[in-house]
CSV table of C-alpha atoms in Angstrom, one decimal:
chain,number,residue,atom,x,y,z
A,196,UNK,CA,91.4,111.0,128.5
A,197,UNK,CA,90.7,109.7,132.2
A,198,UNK,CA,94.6,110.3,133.0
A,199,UNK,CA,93.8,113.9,131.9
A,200,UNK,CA,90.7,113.8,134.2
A,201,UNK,CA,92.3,113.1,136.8
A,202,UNK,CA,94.9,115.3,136.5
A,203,UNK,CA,92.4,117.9,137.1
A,204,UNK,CA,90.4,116.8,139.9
A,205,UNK,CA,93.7,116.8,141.1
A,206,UNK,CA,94.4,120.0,140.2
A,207,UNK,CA,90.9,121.5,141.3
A,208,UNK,CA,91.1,119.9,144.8
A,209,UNK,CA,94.5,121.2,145.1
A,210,UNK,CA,93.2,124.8,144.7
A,211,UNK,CA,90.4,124.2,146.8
A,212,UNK,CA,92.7,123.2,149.9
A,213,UNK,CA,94.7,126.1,149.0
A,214,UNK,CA,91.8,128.5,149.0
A,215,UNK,CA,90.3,126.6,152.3
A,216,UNK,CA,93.7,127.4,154.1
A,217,UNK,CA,93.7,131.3,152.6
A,218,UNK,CA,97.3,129.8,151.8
A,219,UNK,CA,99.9,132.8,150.3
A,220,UNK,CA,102.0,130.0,148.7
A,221,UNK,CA,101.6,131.4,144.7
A,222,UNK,CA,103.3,128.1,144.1
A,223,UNK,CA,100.4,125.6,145.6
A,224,UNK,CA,98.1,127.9,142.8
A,225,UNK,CA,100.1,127.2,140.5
A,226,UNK,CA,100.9,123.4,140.3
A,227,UNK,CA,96.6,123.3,140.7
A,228,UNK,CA,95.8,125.5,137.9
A,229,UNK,CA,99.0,123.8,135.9
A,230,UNK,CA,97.6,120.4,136.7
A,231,UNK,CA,94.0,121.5,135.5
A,232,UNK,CA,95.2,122.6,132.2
A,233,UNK,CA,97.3,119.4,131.5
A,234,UNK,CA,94.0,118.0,132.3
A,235,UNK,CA,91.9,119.3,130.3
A,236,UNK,CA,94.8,119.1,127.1
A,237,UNK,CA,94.6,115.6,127.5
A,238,UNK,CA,90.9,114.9,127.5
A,239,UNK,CA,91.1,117.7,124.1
A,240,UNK,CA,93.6,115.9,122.4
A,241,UNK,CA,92.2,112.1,122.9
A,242,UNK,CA,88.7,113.1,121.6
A,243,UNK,CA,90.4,114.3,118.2
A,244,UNK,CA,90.1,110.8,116.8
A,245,UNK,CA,86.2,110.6,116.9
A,246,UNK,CA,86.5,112.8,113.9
A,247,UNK,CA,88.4,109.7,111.9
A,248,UNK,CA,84.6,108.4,112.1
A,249,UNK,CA,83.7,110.7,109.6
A,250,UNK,CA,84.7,110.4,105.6
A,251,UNK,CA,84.5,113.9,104.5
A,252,UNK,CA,85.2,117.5,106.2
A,253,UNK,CA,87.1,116.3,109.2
A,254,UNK,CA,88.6,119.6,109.4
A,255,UNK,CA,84.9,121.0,110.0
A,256,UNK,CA,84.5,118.1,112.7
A,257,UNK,CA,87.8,119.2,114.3
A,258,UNK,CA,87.0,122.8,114.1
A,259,UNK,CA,83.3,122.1,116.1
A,260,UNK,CA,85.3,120.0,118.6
A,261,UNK,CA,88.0,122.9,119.4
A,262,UNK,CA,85.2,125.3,119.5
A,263,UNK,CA,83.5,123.2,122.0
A,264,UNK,CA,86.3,123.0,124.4
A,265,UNK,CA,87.2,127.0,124.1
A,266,UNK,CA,83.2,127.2,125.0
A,267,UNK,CA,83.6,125.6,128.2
A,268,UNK,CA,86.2,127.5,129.8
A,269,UNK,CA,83.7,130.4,130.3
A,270,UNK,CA,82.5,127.9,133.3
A,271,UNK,CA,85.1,130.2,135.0
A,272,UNK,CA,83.5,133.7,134.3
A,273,UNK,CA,81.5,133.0,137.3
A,274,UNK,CA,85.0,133.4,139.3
A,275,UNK,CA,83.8,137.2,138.6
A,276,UNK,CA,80.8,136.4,140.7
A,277,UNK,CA,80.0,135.8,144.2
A,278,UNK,CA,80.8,132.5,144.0
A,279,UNK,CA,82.8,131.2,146.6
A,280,UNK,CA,85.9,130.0,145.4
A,281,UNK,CA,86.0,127.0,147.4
A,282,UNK,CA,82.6,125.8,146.3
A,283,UNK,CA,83.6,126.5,142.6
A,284,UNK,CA,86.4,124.0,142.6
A,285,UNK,CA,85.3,121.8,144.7
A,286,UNK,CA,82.1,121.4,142.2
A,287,UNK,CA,84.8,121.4,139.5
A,288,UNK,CA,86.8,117.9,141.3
A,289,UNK,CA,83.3,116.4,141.7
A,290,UNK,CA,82.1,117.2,137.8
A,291,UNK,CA,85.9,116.3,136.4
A,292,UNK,CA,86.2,113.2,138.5
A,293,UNK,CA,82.8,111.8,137.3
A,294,UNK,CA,84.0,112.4,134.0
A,295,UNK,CA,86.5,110.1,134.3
A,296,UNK,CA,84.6,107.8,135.6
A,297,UNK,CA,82.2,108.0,132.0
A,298,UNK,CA,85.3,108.2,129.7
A,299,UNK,CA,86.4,105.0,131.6
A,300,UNK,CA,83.4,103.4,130.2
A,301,UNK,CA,82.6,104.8,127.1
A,302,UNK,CA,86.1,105.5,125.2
A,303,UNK,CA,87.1,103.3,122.7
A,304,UNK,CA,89.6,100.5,123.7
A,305,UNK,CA,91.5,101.6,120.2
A,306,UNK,CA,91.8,104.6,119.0
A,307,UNK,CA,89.1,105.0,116.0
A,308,UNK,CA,91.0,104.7,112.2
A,309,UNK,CA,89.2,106.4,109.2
A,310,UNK,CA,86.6,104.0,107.9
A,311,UNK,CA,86.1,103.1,111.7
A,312,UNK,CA,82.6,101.6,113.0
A,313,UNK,CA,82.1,102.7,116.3
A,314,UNK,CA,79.3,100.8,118.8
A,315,UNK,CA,79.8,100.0,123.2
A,316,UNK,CA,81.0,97.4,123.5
A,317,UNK,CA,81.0,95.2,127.2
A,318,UNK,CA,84.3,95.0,129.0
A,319,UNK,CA,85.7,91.8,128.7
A,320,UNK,CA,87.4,89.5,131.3
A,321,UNK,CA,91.2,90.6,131.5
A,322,UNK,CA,91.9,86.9,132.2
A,323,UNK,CA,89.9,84.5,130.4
A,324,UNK,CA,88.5,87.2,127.3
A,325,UNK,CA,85.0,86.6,128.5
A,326,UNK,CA,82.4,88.8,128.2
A,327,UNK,CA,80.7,90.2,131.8
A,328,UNK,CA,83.0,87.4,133.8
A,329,UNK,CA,83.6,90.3,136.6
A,330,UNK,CA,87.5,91.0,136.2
A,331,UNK,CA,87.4,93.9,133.3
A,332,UNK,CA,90.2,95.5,131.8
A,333,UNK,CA,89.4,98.8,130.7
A,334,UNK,CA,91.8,100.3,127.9
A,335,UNK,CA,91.7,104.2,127.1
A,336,UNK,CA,94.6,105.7,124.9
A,337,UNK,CA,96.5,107.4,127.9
A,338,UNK,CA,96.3,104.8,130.4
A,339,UNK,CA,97.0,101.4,129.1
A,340,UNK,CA,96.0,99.1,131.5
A,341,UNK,CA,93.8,99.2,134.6
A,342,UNK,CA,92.9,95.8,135.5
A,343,UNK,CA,91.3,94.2,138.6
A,344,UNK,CA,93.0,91.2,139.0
A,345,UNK,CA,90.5,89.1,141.7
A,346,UNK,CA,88.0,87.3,139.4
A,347,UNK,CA,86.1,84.6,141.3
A,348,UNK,CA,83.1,84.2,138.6
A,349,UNK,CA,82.4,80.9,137.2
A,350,UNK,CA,82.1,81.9,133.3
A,351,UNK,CA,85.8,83.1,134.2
A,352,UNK,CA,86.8,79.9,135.9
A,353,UNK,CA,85.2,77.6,133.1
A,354,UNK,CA,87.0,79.6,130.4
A,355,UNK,CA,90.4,79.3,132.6
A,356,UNK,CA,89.9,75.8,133.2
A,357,UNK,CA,89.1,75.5,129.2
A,358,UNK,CA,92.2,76.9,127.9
């Protein structure tokens, strides 16, 4: 979900430098609005498994999801407008980007099974597997690992020393 996110802020703040430079490259257009579609398929297809948390009528859960997503992309009926088309996708990069930034933090570090409980949970220290130590590993289902490897904390340092 945040690789798809990022994908298209990508894409969006490609089309906006291409709209910025009244470029007649077809091609610049099309690897931005490309880009934002592989986006936005990836941030679709992770959130299908929030319907596992649910015992009966997934299908219906599935089915409210889809509909969601095919709801959203009249965001770009005001293209018909006098928006500025700049404007509209540079608003686009900001709103995807900050996205990824919630997904980051709030997506499940497994994907969710049937019978599932779901809950936050804090990151926990990539190093040492303490909790709020200050070197977090965050784990969505498209990007595996994004770790910041400079610790320095001293929960982090006892727990190293420890093991």
């Amino acid at each position: 979900a945040v690789l798809g996110m990022l994908l298209a802020t990508a894409g969006n703040v490609l089309v906006a430098a291409a709209v910025s430079a009244n470029s007649k490259d077809e091609y610049e257009y099309t690897l931005g609005l490309g880009l934002m579609a592989a986006g936005g398929n990836g941030a679709f297809i992770s959130s299908f498994q929030f319907t596992a948390l649910f015992d009966a009528n997934q299908g219906i859960r599935v089915s409210i999801l889809s509909a969601g997503f095919n709801v959203a992309a009249y965001v770009y009926l005001f293209l018909n407008s006098s928006v500025s088309l700049f404007w509209f996708f540079v608003v686009s990069a900001a709103y995807t980007l900050s996205l990824a930034a919630v997904m980051a933090v709030i997506y499940p570090d497994t994907p969710y099974v049937p019978g599932s409980h779901f809950g936050l949970t804090r990151p926990r220290c990539c190093h040492c597997g303490v909790e709020g130590c200050g070197s977090f590993c965050m784990h969505t289902p498209l990007v595996s690992s994004i770790s910041v490897t400079a610790c320095g904390s001293d929960a982090c340092a006892t727990a190293e020393r420890a093991a």
